[in-house]
Amino acid sequence: MKILLTGNGGREHSLALGICLSESFRKSGSTMYCTLGNPGIDEVAKPVNIKPADIDGLLAFALKEKIDFAVIGPEIPLSMGIADVFTQNGIGVFGPSKAAAEIETSKIFAKDFMIKYGIPTARFKSFDSSNISEAEDFISSLSFPVVIKADGLAAGKGVCIANNLIEADDFIKDITANKIFGDSGNSFIIEEYLSGFEMSVFAITDGDDYVVLPAAQDHKRIGEGDTGKNTGGMGSYAPADALIDDNTRKKICDKIIEPVLEGMKKEGRKYKGCLYCGLMISGDKSKYEPYVIEFNCRFGDPETQAVVPLVKSDFLGLLLASANGTIKDYELKTKNLFAGCVVAASLGYPDKYETGKTITGLNREPGDAIIVHSGTKYSEDRHEVLTSGGRVLSVVGLSPDSIDSAIQTAYRHLGNIDFENIYYRRDIGKKFGRILGNG
Ligand code: AMP
Ligand code: GLY
């Protein structure tokens, strides 16, 4: 089987590892290609010099190379309709159609959809240039902090948690008048602030049936103790399922995942691929209530790094089952393992950051850890690996014992890796014990 993976970050490196370790991939002597690649991905997939969002270029490549199956990593090509184009051309694809991807690409669509189908989410109102003057009135009806979100894609930065009216007004001005996110900020929503703890749940679906992968917890803020700016994610661990009881897990399926699949079918936007449910688990431990913070139309980064190594059943088989409509026949098996992922970032991230720094310590035999490449590239002579992004790499520790031990393993391996001004949070996973101990 010939596979084309699009995207070239940490999520895609993890997906590539999951695919190439699958029995179905190894048995059939398959080949995998990956758009642009990076020094980690290149070890398991052949790099293709076409950008992930160049849909025409990718289609031409896929037809020429007789690609059987495309796995779409990032949201941008999905939002541009890559799944529709590939399907129309008879190429199997993992990922939702453009219409279905709108659950991520328009926060207003997602919120209106949730209200229509009774899916629990924060109270909100949407605004654009026609009613922007009413935003302050709505803010006054809520208590601070309030949450303001640009409608469109903003690389994880389109959310402001405003502690007062001045911060709220400044952000609204930035996104609407100063257009810091371009057209993505032409409309926006304001919603009430939810308290609790966050959890990322991936449902892999063919539109009718679904399986739920081990839950993960992301660490979105740049600073320790969940302080400072929002990032794409500075670390994760899985499974996070011990944080909730069976009753809460059932609510996530009954009140969130199933209504989404049913609703999307009714809207003529049957949802296939990975439905990423970004949840806030609110309330008292004895009766937690899950609320949707956001949906994404793809796997999360860095949650994928911690979740994929826990899958014991054939991972490529799972992606194929989503595309082929055979999820009900897929038996998900997971390993009795814990995974902790720590992201190493460049100085300056999530703002302007340094690049071009030599990374050392990558060649050690990782053993009980996986080194996942995100923003890395070869030097021109290909003798060195250099930093090339804000989030540079993730180190994923694995342990049969506990989340804590998995995370300690990640830190131990990260201690061998270095580049100038390397930054990583030292408190990944600390909140697991804290949340478990609460209540
Ligand atoms: P989003 O891009 O919608 O996932 O938001 C980014 C981050 O902002 C989330 O991971 C939360 O930490 C925070 N956030 C978003 N919406 C809310 C909310 N209604 N209440 C509390 N925190 C929120
Ligand atoms: N880790 C957050 C995301 O992938 O959106």
Short mmCIF file of C-alpha atoms and ligand atoms in Angstrom, two decimals:
data_model
loop_
_atom_site.label_atom_id
_atom_site.label_comp_id
_atom_site.label_asym_id
_atom_site.label_seq_id
_atom_site.Cartn_x
_atom_site.Cartn_y
_atom_site.Cartn_z
CA MET A 1 0.00 0.00 0.00
CA LYS A 2 1.25 3.49 -0.81
CA ILE A 3 0.49 6.11 1.81
CA LEU A 4 0.78 9.87 1.64
CA LEU A 5 0.92 11.70 4.97
CA THR A 6 0.45 15.47 4.87
CA GLY A 7 1.96 17.84 7.41
CA ASN A 8 5.44 17.67 8.91
CA GLY A 9 5.24 18.43 12.63
CA GLY A 10 5.28 16.39 15.81
CA ARG A 11 1.74 15.14 15.27
CA GLU A 12 2.68 13.82 11.84
CA HIS A 13 5.90 12.22 13.11
CA SER A 14 3.82 10.38 15.74
CA LEU A 15 1.23 9.35 13.15
CA ALA A 16 4.04 8.16 10.86
CA LEU A 17 5.50 6.04 13.67
CA GLY A 18 2.07 4.61 14.49
CA ILE A 19 1.51 3.74 10.83
CA CYS A 20 4.90 2.20 10.16
CA LEU A 21 4.72 0.01 13.27
CA SER A 22 1.30 -1.33 12.19
CA GLU A 23 1.18 -4.97 11.19
CA SER A 24 -0.88 -4.08 8.09
CA PHE A 25 1.82 -1.66 6.92
CA ARG A 26 4.74 -4.00 7.53
CA LYS A 27 3.03 -7.10 6.18
CA SER A 28 2.20 -5.55 2.85
CA GLY A 29 5.67 -4.03 2.26
CA SER A 30 4.07 -0.61 2.06
CA THR A 31 5.68 2.75 1.32
CA MET A 32 4.92 6.02 3.06
CA TYR A 33 5.54 9.53 1.72
CA CYS A 34 5.31 12.70 3.78
CA THR A 35 4.97 16.30 2.62
CA LEU A 36 8.24 18.15 3.27
CA GLY A 37 9.21 15.73 6.04
CA ASN A 38 11.71 16.51 8.78
CA PRO A 39 14.80 14.67 10.06
CA GLY A 40 12.62 12.47 12.30
CA ILE A 41 9.86 11.70 9.82
CA ASP A 42 12.41 11.06 7.05
CA GLU A 43 13.56 7.95 8.94
CA VAL A 44 10.21 6.28 8.24
CA ALA A 45 8.72 8.13 5.26
CA LYS A 46 10.07 9.51 1.99
CA PRO A 47 9.94 13.31 1.92
CA VAL A 48 7.91 14.91 -0.88
CA ASN A 49 8.70 18.50 -1.72
CA ILE A 50 5.10 19.71 -1.88
CA LYS A 51 3.50 21.92 0.77
CA PRO A 52 0.65 20.34 2.79
CA ALA A 53 -1.76 23.04 1.58
CA ASP A 54 -0.87 22.66 -2.14
CA ILE A 55 -3.85 20.48 -2.89
CA ASP A 56 -3.44 20.50 -6.69
CA GLY A 57 0.23 19.58 -6.33
CA LEU A 58 -0.58 16.79 -3.88
CA LEU A 59 -3.34 15.41 -6.07
CA ALA A 60 -1.04 15.34 -9.10
CA PHE A 61 1.63 13.57 -7.01
CA ALA A 62 -0.90 11.10 -5.58
CA LEU A 63 -2.25 10.21 -9.02
CA LYS A 64 1.23 9.87 -10.51
CA GLU A 65 2.51 7.69 -7.66
CA LYS A 66 -0.75 5.74 -7.42
CA ILE A 67 -1.21 6.59 -3.74
CA ASP A 68 -3.81 4.33 -2.13
CA PHE A 69 -4.41 6.22 1.07
CA ALA A 70 -3.78 9.77 2.28
CA VAL A 71 -3.62 10.69 5.95
CA ILE A 72 -4.19 14.39 6.50
CA GLY A 73 -2.44 15.74 9.60
CA PRO A 74 -3.17 19.49 9.84
CA GLU A 75 -6.45 21.41 9.69
CA ILE A 76 -5.51 23.84 6.89
CA PRO A 77 -5.65 21.34 3.98
CA LEU A 78 -8.84 19.87 5.47
CA SER A 79 -10.38 23.34 5.63
CA MET A 80 -9.47 23.75 1.94
CA GLY A 81 -11.24 20.54 0.96
CA ILE A 82 -8.37 18.10 0.42
CA ALA A 83 -10.48 15.15 1.59
CA ASP A 84 -13.22 16.01 -0.93
CA VAL A 85 -10.73 16.36 -3.80
CA PHE A 86 -8.94 13.09 -3.01
CA THR A 87 -12.21 11.20 -2.57
CA GLN A 88 -13.53 12.54 -5.90
CA ASN A 89 -10.36 11.20 -7.50
CA GLY A 90 -10.76 7.74 -6.01
CA ILE A 91 -8.01 8.06 -3.39
CA GLY A 92 -8.81 6.85 0.11
CA VAL A 93 -8.37 9.56 2.74
CA PHE A 94 -8.32 9.86 6.51
CA GLY A 95 -9.86 13.18 7.52
CA PRO A 96 -13.17 15.01 7.22
CA SER A 97 -14.64 16.82 4.22
CA LYS A 98 -14.41 20.60 4.02
CA ALA A 99 -18.02 20.92 5.20
CA ALA A 100 -17.40 18.64 8.17
CA ALA A 101 -14.09 20.35 9.04
CA GLU A 102 -16.07 23.52 9.68
CA ILE A 103 -16.60 22.19 13.19
CA GLU A 104 -13.06 23.46 13.77
CA THR A 105 -12.62 26.14 11.15
CA SER A 106 -15.57 28.27 12.27
CA LYS A 107 -16.07 28.68 15.99
CA ILE A 108 -19.44 30.29 15.27
CA PHE A 109 -20.57 27.28 13.22
CA ALA A 110 -19.39 24.98 16.03
CA LYS A 111 -21.16 26.94 18.77
CA ASP A 112 -24.43 27.29 16.82
CA PHE A 113 -24.26 23.56 16.05
CA MET A 114 -23.74 22.72 19.73
CA ILE A 115 -26.73 24.83 20.76
CA LYS A 116 -28.91 23.26 18.03
CA TYR A 117 -28.04 19.70 19.12
CA GLY A 118 -27.97 20.32 22.88
CA ILE A 119 -24.24 19.68 23.30
CA PRO A 120 -22.98 21.19 26.58
CA THR A 121 -20.80 24.26 26.03
CA ALA A 122 -20.23 27.70 27.57
CA ARG A 123 -22.96 30.34 27.12
CA PHE A 124 -21.97 32.64 24.26
CA LYS A 125 -22.95 35.23 21.68
CA SER A 126 -21.41 35.86 18.26
CA PHE A 127 -20.54 39.25 16.82
CA ASP A 128 -19.42 40.84 13.56
CA SER A 129 -19.19 44.35 12.14
CA SER A 130 -23.01 44.66 12.15
CA ASN A 131 -23.45 44.23 15.92
CA ILE A 132 -19.99 44.83 17.37
CA SER A 133 -21.30 47.72 19.47
CA GLU A 134 -23.39 45.22 21.46
CA ALA A 135 -20.32 43.27 22.56
CA GLU A 136 -19.77 45.43 25.63
CA ASP A 137 -23.40 44.94 26.72
CA PHE A 138 -23.00 41.19 26.50
CA ILE A 139 -19.72 41.33 28.42
CA SER A 140 -21.52 43.28 31.15
CA SER A 141 -24.04 40.44 31.45
CA LEU A 142 -21.22 37.99 32.26
CA SER A 143 -18.73 38.10 35.10
CA PHE A 144 -14.99 38.37 34.54
CA PRO A 145 -12.94 36.67 33.26
CA VAL A 146 -14.72 36.41 29.90
CA VAL A 147 -13.45 34.50 26.89
CA ILE A 148 -13.20 36.07 23.42
CA LYS A 149 -12.48 33.89 20.39
CA ALA A 150 -11.78 34.83 16.79
CA ASP A 151 -14.16 32.89 14.53
CA GLY A 152 -11.62 31.46 12.09
CA LEU A 153 -8.33 29.59 12.30
CA ALA A 154 -5.61 31.43 14.21
CA ALA A 155 -2.95 28.76 14.90
CA GLY A 156 -4.17 28.27 18.46
CA LYS A 157 -3.73 31.94 19.34
CA GLY A 158 -7.20 33.30 18.61
CA VAL A 159 -8.46 33.11 22.20
CA CYS A 160 -8.24 35.83 24.85
CA ILE A 161 -9.22 35.31 28.46
CA ALA A 162 -9.96 38.90 29.46
CA ASN A 163 -9.88 39.83 33.12
CA ASN A 164 -11.46 43.25 32.63
CA LEU A 165 -13.18 45.43 30.06
CA ILE A 166 -9.95 47.10 28.94
CA GLU A 167 -8.33 43.75 28.05
CA ALA A 168 -11.53 42.67 26.30
CA ASP A 169 -11.79 45.88 24.26
CA ASP A 170 -8.10 45.73 23.31
CA PHE A 171 -8.39 42.18 22.00
CA ILE A 172 -11.59 42.92 20.07
CA LYS A 173 -9.85 45.93 18.49
CA ASP A 174 -6.79 43.81 17.66
CA ILE A 175 -8.77 41.14 15.85
CA THR A 176 -11.38 43.32 14.13
CA ALA A 177 -9.65 46.65 13.35
CA ASN A 178 -5.94 45.71 13.52
CA LYS A 179 -6.69 42.33 11.90
CA ILE A 180 -3.92 40.47 13.73
CA PHE A 181 -5.45 37.22 12.48
CA GLY A 182 -6.45 38.58 9.05
CA ASP A 183 -10.01 37.68 8.07
CA SER A 184 -10.19 35.03 10.82
CA GLY A 185 -11.10 37.81 13.25
CA ASN A 186 -13.84 39.51 11.19
CA SER A 187 -16.36 37.75 13.42
CA PHE A 188 -15.84 36.53 16.94
CA ILE A 189 -17.59 35.04 19.91
CA ILE A 190 -17.70 36.04 23.53
CA GLU A 191 -18.40 33.30 26.02
CA GLU A 192 -18.55 32.66 29.71
CA TYR A 193 -15.47 31.35 31.45
CA LEU A 194 -15.67 27.73 32.55
CA SER A 195 -13.68 26.45 35.47
CA GLY A 196 -12.45 22.90 35.97
CA PHE A 197 -9.75 20.89 34.25
CA GLU A 198 -9.18 20.27 30.57
CA MET A 199 -9.07 16.97 28.78
CA SER A 200 -8.54 16.06 25.11
CA VAL A 201 -10.58 13.17 23.78
CA PHE A 202 -10.07 11.76 20.27
CA ALA A 203 -12.98 9.88 18.71
CA ILE A 204 -12.01 8.08 15.51
CA THR A 205 -15.12 7.77 13.41
CA ASP A 206 -16.46 6.76 10.04
CA GLY A 207 -19.45 9.03 10.58
CA ASP A 208 -21.70 6.31 12.00
CA ASP A 209 -19.59 4.45 14.56
CA TYR A 210 -16.61 5.52 16.59
CA VAL A 211 -13.88 4.37 18.95
CA VAL A 212 -12.46 6.57 21.68
CA LEU A 213 -8.69 6.60 22.14
CA PRO A 214 -7.12 6.97 25.60
CA ALA A 215 -7.80 10.51 26.84
CA ALA A 216 -4.92 12.95 27.14
CA GLN A 217 -4.23 16.20 28.91
CA ASP A 218 -2.47 19.05 27.17
CA HIS A 219 -0.50 21.87 28.83
CA LYS A 220 -1.38 24.88 26.70
CA ARG A 221 0.36 27.74 28.51
CA ILE A 222 4.02 28.56 28.01
CA GLY A 223 4.82 28.94 31.72
CA GLU A 224 4.94 26.54 34.63
CA GLY A 225 1.79 26.40 36.73
CA ASP A 226 -0.24 27.04 33.53
CA THR A 227 0.80 30.70 33.35
CA GLY A 228 1.68 33.03 30.49
CA LYS A 229 0.65 32.91 26.87
CA ASN A 230 -1.27 30.16 25.14
CA THR A 231 0.82 27.94 22.87
CA GLY A 232 0.11 25.01 20.59
CA GLY A 233 0.84 22.84 23.65
CA MET A 234 3.95 22.36 25.81
CA GLY A 235 3.41 18.80 26.97
CA SER A 236 0.86 16.07 27.47
CA TYR A 237 0.26 12.74 29.09
CA ALA A 238 -2.02 9.78 28.50
CA PRO A 239 -4.09 7.96 29.54
CA ALA A 240 -5.79 10.72 31.50
CA ASP A 241 -8.90 8.57 31.92
CA ALA A 242 -8.28 8.01 35.63
CA LEU A 243 -9.26 11.66 36.16
CA ILE A 244 -12.91 10.86 35.47
CA ASP A 245 -15.30 8.07 36.42
CA ASP A 246 -17.33 5.81 34.13
CA ASN A 247 -20.36 8.02 34.49
CA THR A 248 -18.49 11.08 33.19
CA ARG A 249 -17.00 8.99 30.38
CA LYS A 250 -20.50 7.92 29.42
CA LYS A 251 -21.63 11.56 29.40
CA ILE A 252 -18.80 12.41 26.99
CA CYS A 253 -20.09 9.73 24.60
CA ASP A 254 -23.84 10.30 25.10
CA LYS A 255 -23.94 14.08 25.35
CA ILE A 256 -21.06 15.04 23.07
CA ILE A 257 -19.60 12.53 20.60
CA GLU A 258 -22.85 10.83 19.55
CA PRO A 259 -24.88 14.06 19.14
CA VAL A 260 -22.03 15.46 17.01
CA LEU A 261 -22.05 12.45 14.68
CA GLU A 262 -25.86 12.41 14.46
CA GLY A 263 -26.07 16.19 14.03
CA MET A 264 -23.40 16.31 11.36
CA LYS A 265 -25.24 13.62 9.42
CA LYS A 266 -28.48 15.60 9.68
CA GLU A 267 -26.68 18.71 8.44
CA GLY A 268 -25.41 16.77 5.41
CA ARG A 269 -21.83 16.97 6.71
CA LYS A 270 -21.16 13.37 7.73
CA TYR A 271 -18.05 13.49 9.91
CA LYS A 272 -15.17 11.09 9.20
CA GLY A 273 -11.69 11.12 10.70
CA CYS A 274 -10.56 12.22 14.13
CA LEU A 275 -13.02 14.30 16.12
CA TYR A 276 -10.90 16.10 18.70
CA CYS A 277 -13.05 17.06 21.67
CA GLY A 278 -11.36 19.74 23.77
CA LEU A 279 -13.29 19.46 27.02
CA MET A 280 -13.56 21.31 30.29
CA ILE A 281 -14.54 18.92 33.06
CA SER A 282 -16.43 21.15 35.48
CA GLY A 283 -18.17 20.78 38.78
CA ASP A 284 -17.74 18.67 41.82
CA LYS A 285 -15.82 15.40 41.61
CA SER A 286 -18.92 13.44 42.63
CA LYS A 287 -20.78 14.68 39.54
CA TYR A 288 -18.45 16.08 36.93
CA GLU A 289 -20.03 17.67 33.85
CA PRO A 290 -18.06 17.75 30.58
CA TYR A 291 -18.36 20.93 28.48
CA VAL A 292 -16.96 21.44 25.00
CA ILE A 293 -14.33 24.17 24.78
CA GLU A 294 -13.57 23.42 21.14
CA PHE A 295 -13.72 20.77 18.48
CA ASN A 296 -10.82 20.15 16.14
CA CYS A 297 -11.07 18.23 12.90
CA ARG A 298 -7.73 16.45 13.31
CA PHE A 299 -5.46 14.90 15.92
CA GLY A 300 -4.03 17.25 18.55
CA ASP A 301 -0.40 18.16 19.00
CA PRO A 302 1.20 17.28 21.48
CA GLU A 303 -1.54 14.87 22.61
CA THR A 304 -0.96 12.56 19.62
CA GLN A 305 2.62 12.05 20.77
CA ALA A 306 1.34 10.53 24.05
CA VAL A 307 -1.73 8.72 22.69
CA VAL A 308 -0.48 6.87 19.60
CA PRO A 309 2.20 4.83 21.46
CA LEU A 310 -0.59 3.43 23.67
CA VAL A 311 -2.48 1.86 20.76
CA LYS A 312 -1.82 -1.88 20.57
CA SER A 313 -4.21 -2.81 17.76
CA ASP A 314 -3.27 -1.98 14.17
CA PHE A 315 -3.10 1.83 13.99
CA LEU A 316 -3.13 2.05 10.20
CA GLY A 317 -6.09 -0.34 10.30
CA LEU A 318 -7.93 2.17 12.49
CA LEU A 319 -7.34 5.03 10.03
CA LEU A 320 -8.43 2.81 7.14
CA ALA A 321 -11.55 1.71 9.03
CA SER A 322 -12.51 5.37 9.46
CA ALA A 323 -12.14 6.01 5.74
CA ASN A 324 -13.79 2.76 4.66
CA GLY A 325 -16.79 2.92 6.98
CA THR A 326 -15.83 -0.20 8.96
CA ILE A 327 -15.21 1.22 12.43
CA LYS A 328 -17.87 -1.08 13.91
CA ASP A 329 -15.65 -4.05 13.02
CA TYR A 330 -12.48 -2.52 14.46
CA GLU A 331 -11.46 -3.72 17.89
CA LEU A 332 -9.37 -1.08 19.62
CA LYS A 333 -6.76 -2.56 21.93
CA THR A 334 -4.49 -0.44 24.08
CA LYS A 335 -1.25 -1.22 25.89
CA ASN A 336 -0.91 -1.26 29.67
CA LEU A 337 1.43 1.67 29.42
CA PHE A 338 1.66 5.32 30.45
CA ALA A 339 3.07 8.05 28.24
CA GLY A 340 4.39 11.48 29.21
CA CYS A 341 5.40 14.02 26.57
CA VAL A 342 7.53 17.11 27.17
CA VAL A 343 7.91 19.69 24.39
CA ALA A 344 11.22 21.51 23.95
CA ALA A 345 10.76 24.97 22.44
CA SER A 346 12.91 27.75 21.01
CA LEU A 347 13.60 30.91 22.98
CA GLY A 348 10.84 33.44 22.28
CA TYR A 349 8.07 30.97 21.47
CA PRO A 350 5.06 31.49 21.22
CA ASP A 351 6.09 34.94 19.94
CA LYS A 352 8.99 35.51 17.53
CA TYR A 353 11.53 32.77 18.22
CA GLU A 354 15.10 31.80 17.42
CA THR A 355 15.92 29.18 14.77
CA GLY A 356 19.02 27.58 13.26
CA LYS A 357 20.45 26.25 16.55
CA THR A 358 22.35 22.95 16.45
CA ILE A 359 20.59 20.17 18.35
CA THR A 360 22.82 17.69 20.17
CA GLY A 361 22.06 14.41 21.93
CA LEU A 362 19.58 13.10 19.35
CA ASN A 363 21.60 10.05 18.44
CA ARG A 364 21.46 8.24 21.75
CA GLU A 365 19.45 5.05 21.78
CA PRO A 366 16.22 6.26 23.35
CA GLY A 367 15.05 2.90 24.77
CA ASP A 368 11.97 3.69 26.83
CA ALA A 369 11.45 7.08 25.17
CA ILE A 370 10.51 8.33 21.72
CA ILE A 371 12.00 11.49 20.27
CA VAL A 372 9.42 13.19 18.11
CA HIS A 373 10.54 15.92 15.72
CA SER A 374 8.44 19.06 15.15
CA GLY A 375 10.44 22.14 14.15
CA THR A 376 13.70 20.53 13.05
CA LYS A 377 15.64 20.47 9.77
CA TYR A 378 18.97 19.28 8.45
CA SER A 379 21.86 21.71 8.08
CA GLU A 380 22.84 22.30 4.46
CA ASP A 381 25.60 19.66 4.59
CA ARG A 382 23.09 17.36 6.34
CA HIS A 383 25.61 16.67 9.10
CA GLU A 384 23.61 18.39 11.81
CA VAL A 385 20.00 18.74 12.88
CA LEU A 386 18.97 22.35 13.49
CA THR A 387 15.99 24.00 15.15
CA SER A 388 13.54 25.43 12.62
CA GLY A 389 10.34 26.08 14.57
CA GLY A 390 8.88 27.33 17.83
CA ARG A 391 8.12 23.88 19.13
CA VAL A 392 11.25 21.93 18.22
CA LEU A 393 10.75 18.41 19.49
CA SER A 394 8.82 16.33 21.98
CA VAL A 395 10.33 13.65 24.15
CA VAL A 396 7.81 10.96 25.04
CA GLY A 397 8.64 8.77 28.04
CA LEU A 398 6.92 5.41 28.39
CA SER A 399 6.43 3.44 31.57
CA PRO A 400 4.41 0.40 32.64
CA ASP A 401 4.11 1.91 36.14
CA SER A 402 2.54 5.37 36.22
CA ILE A 403 2.08 8.73 34.52
CA ASP A 404 4.65 10.16 36.89
CA SER A 405 7.24 7.56 35.99
CA ALA A 406 6.59 8.09 32.24
CA ILE A 407 7.14 11.81 32.65
CA GLN A 408 10.30 11.32 34.70
CA THR A 409 11.56 9.09 31.88
CA ALA A 410 10.85 11.88 29.37
CA TYR A 411 12.76 14.41 31.48
CA ARG A 412 15.68 12.00 31.89
CA HIS A 413 16.02 11.63 28.11
CA LEU A 414 15.45 15.34 27.53
CA GLY A 415 18.42 15.95 29.84
CA ASN A 416 20.66 14.47 27.13
CA ILE A 417 19.33 16.75 24.41
CA ASP A 418 20.41 20.34 24.03
CA PHE A 419 20.34 23.39 21.81
CA GLU A 420 21.11 27.01 22.63
CA ASN A 421 18.39 28.53 24.80
CA ILE A 422 16.31 25.35 24.92
CA TYR A 423 13.11 25.93 26.90
CA TYR A 424 10.75 23.39 28.36
CA ARG A 425 8.31 23.32 31.23
CA ARG A 426 9.50 21.34 34.24
CA ASP A 427 6.02 20.67 35.61
CA ILE A 428 4.39 18.54 32.90
CA GLY A 429 1.97 16.07 34.45
CA LYS A 430 2.06 17.62 37.92
CA LYS A 431 -1.60 18.49 37.61
CA PHE A 432 -2.56 14.83 37.16
CA GLY A 433 -1.89 14.08 40.84
CA ARG A 434 -3.38 17.40 41.91
CA ILE A 435 -6.69 16.81 40.09
CA LEU A 436 -6.88 13.20 41.32
CA GLY A 437 -6.36 14.41 44.87
CA ASN A 438 -9.07 17.09 44.70
CA GLY A 439 -12.50 16.64 46.18
P1 AMP B 1 -9.55 27.06 22.28
O1 AMP B 1 -8.67 27.55 21.17
O2 AMP B 1 -10.99 27.33 22.09
O3 AMP B 1 -9.24 25.64 22.68
O4 AMP B 1 -9.07 27.86 23.58
C1 AMP B 1 -7.72 27.85 24.00
C2 AMP B 1 -7.66 27.69 25.50
O5 AMP B 1 -8.36 28.77 26.14
C3 AMP B 1 -8.36 26.45 26.01
O6 AMP B 1 -7.53 25.32 25.96
C4 AMP B 1 -8.69 26.84 27.43
O7 AMP B 1 -7.55 26.71 28.25
C5 AMP B 1 -9.02 28.29 27.30
N1 AMP B 1 -10.47 28.47 27.13
C6 AMP B 1 -11.15 28.54 25.98
N2 AMP B 1 -12.46 28.71 26.20
C7 AMP B 1 -12.62 28.73 27.54
C8 AMP B 1 -13.75 28.88 28.41
N3 AMP B 1 -14.98 29.08 27.94
N4 AMP B 1 -13.54 28.86 29.73
C9 AMP B 1 -12.28 28.70 30.23
N5 AMP B 1 -11.19 28.57 29.48
C10 AMP B 1 -11.34 28.58 28.14
N1 GLY B 2 -2.95 20.67 21.54
C1 GLY B 2 -3.98 21.46 21.03
C2 GLY B 2 -4.31 21.24 19.62
O1 GLY B 2 -3.78 20.40 18.95
O2 GLY B 2 -5.17 21.97 19.13
#
